[in-house]
Coordinates of C-alpha atoms in Angstrom, one line a residue:
X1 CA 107.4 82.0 89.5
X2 CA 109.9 83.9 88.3
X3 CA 113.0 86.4 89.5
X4 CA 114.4 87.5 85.8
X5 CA 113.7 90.6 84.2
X6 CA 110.5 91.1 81.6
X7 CA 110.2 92.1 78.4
X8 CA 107.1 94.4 77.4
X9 CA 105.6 91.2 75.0
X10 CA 105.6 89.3 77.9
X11 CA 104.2 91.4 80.0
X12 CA 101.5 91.5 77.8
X13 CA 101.2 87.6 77.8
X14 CA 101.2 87.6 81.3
X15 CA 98.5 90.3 81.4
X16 CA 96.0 88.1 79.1
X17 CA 96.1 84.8 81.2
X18 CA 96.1 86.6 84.1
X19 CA 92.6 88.3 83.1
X20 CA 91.5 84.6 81.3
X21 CA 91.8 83.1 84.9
X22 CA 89.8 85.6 86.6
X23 CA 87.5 86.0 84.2
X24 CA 87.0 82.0 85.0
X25 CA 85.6 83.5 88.2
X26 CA 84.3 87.4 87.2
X27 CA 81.6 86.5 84.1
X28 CA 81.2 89.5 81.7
X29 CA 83.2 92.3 83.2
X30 CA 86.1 92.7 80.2
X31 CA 86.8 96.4 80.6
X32 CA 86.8 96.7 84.4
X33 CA 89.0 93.7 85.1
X34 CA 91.2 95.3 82.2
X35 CA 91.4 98.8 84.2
X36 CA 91.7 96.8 87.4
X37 CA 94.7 95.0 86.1
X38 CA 96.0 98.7 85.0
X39 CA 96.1 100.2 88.3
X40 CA 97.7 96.9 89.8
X41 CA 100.4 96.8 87.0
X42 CA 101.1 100.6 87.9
X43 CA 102.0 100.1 91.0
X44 CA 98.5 101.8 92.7
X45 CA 95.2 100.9 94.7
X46 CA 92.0 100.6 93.5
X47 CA 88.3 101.5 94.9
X48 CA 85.6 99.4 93.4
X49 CA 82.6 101.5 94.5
X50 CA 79.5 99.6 92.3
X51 CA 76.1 98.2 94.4
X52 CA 76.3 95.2 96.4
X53 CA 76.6 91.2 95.2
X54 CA 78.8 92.6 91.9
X55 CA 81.5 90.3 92.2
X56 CA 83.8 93.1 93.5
X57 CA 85.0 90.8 96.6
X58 CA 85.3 88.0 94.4
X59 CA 87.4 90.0 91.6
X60 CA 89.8 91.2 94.4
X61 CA 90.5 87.2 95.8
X62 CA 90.9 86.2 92.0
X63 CA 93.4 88.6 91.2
X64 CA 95.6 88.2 94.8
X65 CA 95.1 84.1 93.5
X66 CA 96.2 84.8 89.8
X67 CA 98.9 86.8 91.0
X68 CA 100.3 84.7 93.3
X69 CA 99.9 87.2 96.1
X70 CA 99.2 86.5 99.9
X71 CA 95.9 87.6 100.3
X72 CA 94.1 88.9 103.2
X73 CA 90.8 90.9 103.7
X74 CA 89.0 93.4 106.3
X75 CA 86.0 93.9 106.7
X76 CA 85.7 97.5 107.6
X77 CA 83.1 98.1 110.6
X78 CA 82.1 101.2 113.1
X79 CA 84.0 99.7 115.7
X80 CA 87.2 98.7 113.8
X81 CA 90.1 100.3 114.9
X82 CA 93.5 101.7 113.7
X83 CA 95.2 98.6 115.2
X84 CA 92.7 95.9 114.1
X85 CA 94.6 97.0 110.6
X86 CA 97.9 98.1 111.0
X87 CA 98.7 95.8 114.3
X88 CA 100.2 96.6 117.5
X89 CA 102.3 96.0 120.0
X90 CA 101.9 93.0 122.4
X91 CA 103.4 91.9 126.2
X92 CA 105.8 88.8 125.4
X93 CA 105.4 87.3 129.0
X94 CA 107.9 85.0 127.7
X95 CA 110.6 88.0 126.8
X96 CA 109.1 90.3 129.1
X97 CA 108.6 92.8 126.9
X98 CA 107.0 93.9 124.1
X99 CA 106.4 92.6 120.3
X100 CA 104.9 93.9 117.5
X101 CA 102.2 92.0 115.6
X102 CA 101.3 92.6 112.6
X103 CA 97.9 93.3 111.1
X104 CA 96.3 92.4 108.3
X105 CA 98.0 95.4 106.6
X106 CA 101.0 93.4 106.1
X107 CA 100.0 91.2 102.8
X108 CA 100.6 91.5 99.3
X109 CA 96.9 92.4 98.3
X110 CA 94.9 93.8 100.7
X111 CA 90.9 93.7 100.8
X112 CA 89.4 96.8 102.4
X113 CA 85.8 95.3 102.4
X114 CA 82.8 98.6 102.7
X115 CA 85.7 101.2 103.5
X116 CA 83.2 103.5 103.7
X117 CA 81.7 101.7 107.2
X118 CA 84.7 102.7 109.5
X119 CA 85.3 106.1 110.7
X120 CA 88.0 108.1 109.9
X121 CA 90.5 107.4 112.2
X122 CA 90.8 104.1 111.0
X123 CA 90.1 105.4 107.2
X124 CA 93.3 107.6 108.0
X125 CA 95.4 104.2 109.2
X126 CA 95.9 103.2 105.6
X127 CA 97.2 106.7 104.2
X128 CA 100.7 105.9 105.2
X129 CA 100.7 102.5 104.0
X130 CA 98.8 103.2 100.6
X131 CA 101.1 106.3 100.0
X132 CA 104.5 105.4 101.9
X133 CA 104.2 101.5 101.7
X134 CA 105.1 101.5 105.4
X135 CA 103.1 101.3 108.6
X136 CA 104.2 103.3 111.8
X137 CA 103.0 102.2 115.8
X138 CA 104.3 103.8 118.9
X139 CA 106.8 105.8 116.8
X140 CA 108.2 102.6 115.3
X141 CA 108.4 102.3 111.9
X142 CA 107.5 98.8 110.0
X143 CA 108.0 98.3 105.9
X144 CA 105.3 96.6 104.5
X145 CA 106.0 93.6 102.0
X146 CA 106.3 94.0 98.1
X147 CA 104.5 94.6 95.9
X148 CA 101.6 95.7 98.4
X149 CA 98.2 96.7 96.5
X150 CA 95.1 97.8 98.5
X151 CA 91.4 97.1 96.6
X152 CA 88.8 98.7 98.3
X153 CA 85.2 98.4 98.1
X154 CA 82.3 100.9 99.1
X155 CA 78.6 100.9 98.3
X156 CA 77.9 104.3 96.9
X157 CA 74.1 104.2 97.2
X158 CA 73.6 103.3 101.3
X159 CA 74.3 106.2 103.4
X160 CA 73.2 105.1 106.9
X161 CA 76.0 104.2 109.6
X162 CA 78.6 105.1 106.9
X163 CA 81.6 107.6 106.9
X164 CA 82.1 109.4 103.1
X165 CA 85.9 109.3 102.3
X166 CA 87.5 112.3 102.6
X167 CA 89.1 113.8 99.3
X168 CA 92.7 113.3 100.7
X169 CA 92.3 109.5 100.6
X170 CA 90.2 108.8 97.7
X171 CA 93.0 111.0 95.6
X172 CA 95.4 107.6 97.2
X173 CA 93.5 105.5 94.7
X174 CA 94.7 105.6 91.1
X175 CA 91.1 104.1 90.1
X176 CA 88.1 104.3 90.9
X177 CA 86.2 101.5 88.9
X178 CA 82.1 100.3 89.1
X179 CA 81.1 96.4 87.6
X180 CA 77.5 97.7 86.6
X181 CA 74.8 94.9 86.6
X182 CA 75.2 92.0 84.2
X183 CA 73.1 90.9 81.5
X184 CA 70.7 88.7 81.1
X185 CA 72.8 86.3 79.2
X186 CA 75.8 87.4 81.3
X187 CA 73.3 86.9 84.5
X188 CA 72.8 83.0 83.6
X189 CA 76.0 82.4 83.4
X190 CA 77.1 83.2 86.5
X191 CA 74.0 80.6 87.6
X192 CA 75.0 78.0 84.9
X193 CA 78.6 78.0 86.6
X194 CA 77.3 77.4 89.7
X195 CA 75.3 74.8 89.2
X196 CA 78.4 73.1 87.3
X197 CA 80.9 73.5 89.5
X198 CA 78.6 72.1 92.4
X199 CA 80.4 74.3 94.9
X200 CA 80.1 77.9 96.1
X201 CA 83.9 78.2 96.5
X202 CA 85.6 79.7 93.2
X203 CA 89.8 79.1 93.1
X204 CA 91.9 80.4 90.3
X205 CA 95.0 79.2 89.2
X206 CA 98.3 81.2 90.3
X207 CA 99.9 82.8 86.6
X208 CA 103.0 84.2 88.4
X209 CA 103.9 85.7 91.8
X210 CA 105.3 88.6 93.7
X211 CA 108.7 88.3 92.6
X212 CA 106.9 87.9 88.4
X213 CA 104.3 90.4 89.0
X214 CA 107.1 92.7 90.7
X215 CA 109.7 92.0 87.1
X216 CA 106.2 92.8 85.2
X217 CA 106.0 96.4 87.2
X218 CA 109.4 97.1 86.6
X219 CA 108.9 96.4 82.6
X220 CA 106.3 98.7 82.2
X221 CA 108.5 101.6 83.3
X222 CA 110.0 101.2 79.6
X223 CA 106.9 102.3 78.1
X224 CA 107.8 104.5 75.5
X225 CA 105.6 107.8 76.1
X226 CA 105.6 110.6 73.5
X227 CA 105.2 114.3 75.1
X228 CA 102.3 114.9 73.2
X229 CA 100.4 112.0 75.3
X230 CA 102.4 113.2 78.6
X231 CA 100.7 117.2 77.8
X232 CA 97.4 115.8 76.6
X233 CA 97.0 113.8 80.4
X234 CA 98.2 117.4 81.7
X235 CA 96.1 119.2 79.2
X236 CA 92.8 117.0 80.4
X237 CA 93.6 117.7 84.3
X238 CA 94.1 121.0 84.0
X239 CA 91.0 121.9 82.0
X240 CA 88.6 120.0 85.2
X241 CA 90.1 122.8 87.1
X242 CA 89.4 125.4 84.3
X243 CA 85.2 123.8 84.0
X244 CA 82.6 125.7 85.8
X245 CA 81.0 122.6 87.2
X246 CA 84.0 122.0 89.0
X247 CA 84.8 123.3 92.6
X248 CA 87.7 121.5 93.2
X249 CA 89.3 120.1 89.6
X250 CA 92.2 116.9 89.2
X251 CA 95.7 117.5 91.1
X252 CA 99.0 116.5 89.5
X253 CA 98.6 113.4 90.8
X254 CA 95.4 112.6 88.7
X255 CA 97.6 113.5 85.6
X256 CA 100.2 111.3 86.6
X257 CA 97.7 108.5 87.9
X258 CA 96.3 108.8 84.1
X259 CA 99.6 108.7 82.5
X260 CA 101.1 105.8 84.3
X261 CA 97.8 103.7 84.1
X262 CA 97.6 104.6 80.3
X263 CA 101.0 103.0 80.1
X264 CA 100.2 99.6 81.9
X265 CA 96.6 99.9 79.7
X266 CA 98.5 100.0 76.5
X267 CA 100.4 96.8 77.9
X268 CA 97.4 95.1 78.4
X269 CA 96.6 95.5 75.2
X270 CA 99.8 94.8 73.1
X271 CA 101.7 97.9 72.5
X272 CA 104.8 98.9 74.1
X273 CA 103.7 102.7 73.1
X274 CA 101.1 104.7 74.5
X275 CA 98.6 106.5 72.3
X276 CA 96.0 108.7 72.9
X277 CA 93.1 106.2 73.3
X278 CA 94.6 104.6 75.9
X279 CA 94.7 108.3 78.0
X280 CA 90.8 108.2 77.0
X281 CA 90.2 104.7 77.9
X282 CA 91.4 105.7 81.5
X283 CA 90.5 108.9 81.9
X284 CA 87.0 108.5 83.6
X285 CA 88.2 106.2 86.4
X286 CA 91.4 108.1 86.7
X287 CA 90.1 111.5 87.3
X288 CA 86.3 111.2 88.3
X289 CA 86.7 110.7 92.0
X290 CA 89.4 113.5 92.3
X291 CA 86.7 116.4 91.0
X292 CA 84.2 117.8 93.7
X293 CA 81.3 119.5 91.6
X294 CA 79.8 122.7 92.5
X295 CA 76.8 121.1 95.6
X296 CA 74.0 123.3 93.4
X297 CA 74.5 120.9 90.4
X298 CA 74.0 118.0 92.0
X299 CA 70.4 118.0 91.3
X300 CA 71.0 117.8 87.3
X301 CA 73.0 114.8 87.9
X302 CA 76.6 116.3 86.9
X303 CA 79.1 114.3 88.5
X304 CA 82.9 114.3 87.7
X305 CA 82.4 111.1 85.3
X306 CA 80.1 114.0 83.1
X307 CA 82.7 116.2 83.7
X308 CA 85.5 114.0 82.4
X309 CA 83.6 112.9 79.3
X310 CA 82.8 116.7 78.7
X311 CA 86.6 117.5 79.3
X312 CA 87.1 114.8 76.9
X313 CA 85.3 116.5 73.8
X314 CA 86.8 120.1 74.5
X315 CA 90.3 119.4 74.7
X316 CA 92.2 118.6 71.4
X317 CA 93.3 114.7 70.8
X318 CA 97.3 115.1 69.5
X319 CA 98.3 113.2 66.8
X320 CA 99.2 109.5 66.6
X321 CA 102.2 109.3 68.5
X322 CA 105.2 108.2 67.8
X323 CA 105.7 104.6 67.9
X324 CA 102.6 103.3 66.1
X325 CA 104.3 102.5 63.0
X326 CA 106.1 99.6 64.5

């Protein structure tokens, strides 16, 4: 709805209605639509991984709706295949000769519904599109639209007929995020709605589009970050490597993922600065699903969330940074 440049206040304007229309849809999960809004506003992919009937399908549709982007979703299956995502190339009787058609792939926000069905090789088919925004068939190479966002789903308790995801594309998400079950209050609601609404069908109304959500992107690369907070995300990284828990610790691009995230977070809430709360607010779904924990501990329930949090008390906060003042 708009092609102008943003400013960082409304950015943050943007960022609330955006989350009051999908919360219109999504009852009772503040913080995780917050960090989902994060990763979209950063310019990365998301996993929801949280137990089925969560609302993590209907999240994804609200946001492509509030966003004003196409929307499109797949669900994954055993027998899907590279092409059934990325398309392929077709026999044009009527040219006599062969077209490319695209797949699903090509949409603003995609839907990658139980990623954790299909097997690798068509896991594999999004890694260049999630990491190059670009898709390539036959040795032809197609650009994918913009802004493109992928939000996956997986069920992380149900193990049969699925295929784990292998540590080179779950490090392609910026976030990994779980809803958690609702309250009991929370729980009604959802029921209360729709009973009111006498429908099962939810629609949310468009805030902006791809060309406003694209300015808002661009805005948030003014962020003012002080060192202190760009060494602290290093700092945090580096010491999941350093933990004896760990087997393989955070890359540089889970320090990055937490910087720019914690920039887009600050946003979100109404600051054109980043302090250190917002590193901590983001730090868990940043950085848990890039640690692999020693197979011995798994028993005792240590799992790279534990290990975040634990990084999280050993390493030293830095000062307010700043910034704050205005």
């Amino acid at each position: 709805m708009t092609d102008r440049e943003l400013d960082l206040s409304e950015v943050s304007a943007l960022s609330r209605q955006v989350l009051e229309r999908v919360s219109e849809a999504v009852v009772g999960k503040a913080d995780a639509l917050e960090l989902v809004l994060a990763g979209i506003l950063a310019g990365g992919h998301v996993l929801l991984e949280d137990y089925p009937g969560l609302a993590k399908t209907l999240a994804a549709r609200s946001f492509a709706q509030a966003l004003g982007l196409e929307f499109r979703r797949v669900q994954f299956t055993p027998d899907l295949l590279p092409s059934d995502v990325t398309g392929a190339f077709v026999y044009d009787q009527k040219e006599s000769e062969f077209a490319f058609r695209p797949g699903p792939i090509f949409t603003g926000l995609l839907l990658a519904d139980e990623i954790n069905r299909t097997p690798p090789k068509t896991q594999a088919a999004l890694l260049e599109s999630m990491q190059e925004h670009q898709v390539t068939v036959e040795g032809q190479t197609f650009p994918l639209p913009t802004p493109f966002h992928v939000l996956a789903t997986a069920n992380p308790v149900e193990y049969e007929g699925t295929y784990p995801l292998p540590e080179a594309q779950l490090d392609r998400f910026m976030l990994r995020i779980g809803f958690g079950y609702p309250s009991a209050e929370e729980e009604w609601e959802v029921l209360r709605r729709r009973m009111s609404r006498r429908k099962e069908d939810q629609t949310v109304e468009a805030i902006t589009d791809a060309a406003g959500l694209l300015a808002a992107q661009r805005a948030i690369e003014t962020v003012t970050v002080d060192d202190t907070v760009g060494q602290y995300c290093v700092e945090l990284a580096a010491a999941t490597r350093r933990d004896s828990q760990v087997l393989v610790g955070a890359s540089p691009r889970g320090s990055l993922a937490l910087l720019l995230t914690a920039r887009s977070y600050a946003v979100i809430r109404g600051r054109d600065y980043v302090v250190p709360e917002d590193v901590k607010a983001v730090a868990v779904p940043a950085l848990a699903h890039r640690i692999t924990v020693r197979p011995e501990l798994w028993l005792h329930e240590v799992t790279g969330a534990t290990v975040v949090r634990s990084v999280l008390g050993s390493v030293p906060t830095p000062p307010t940074v700043v910034g704050a003042s205005r």
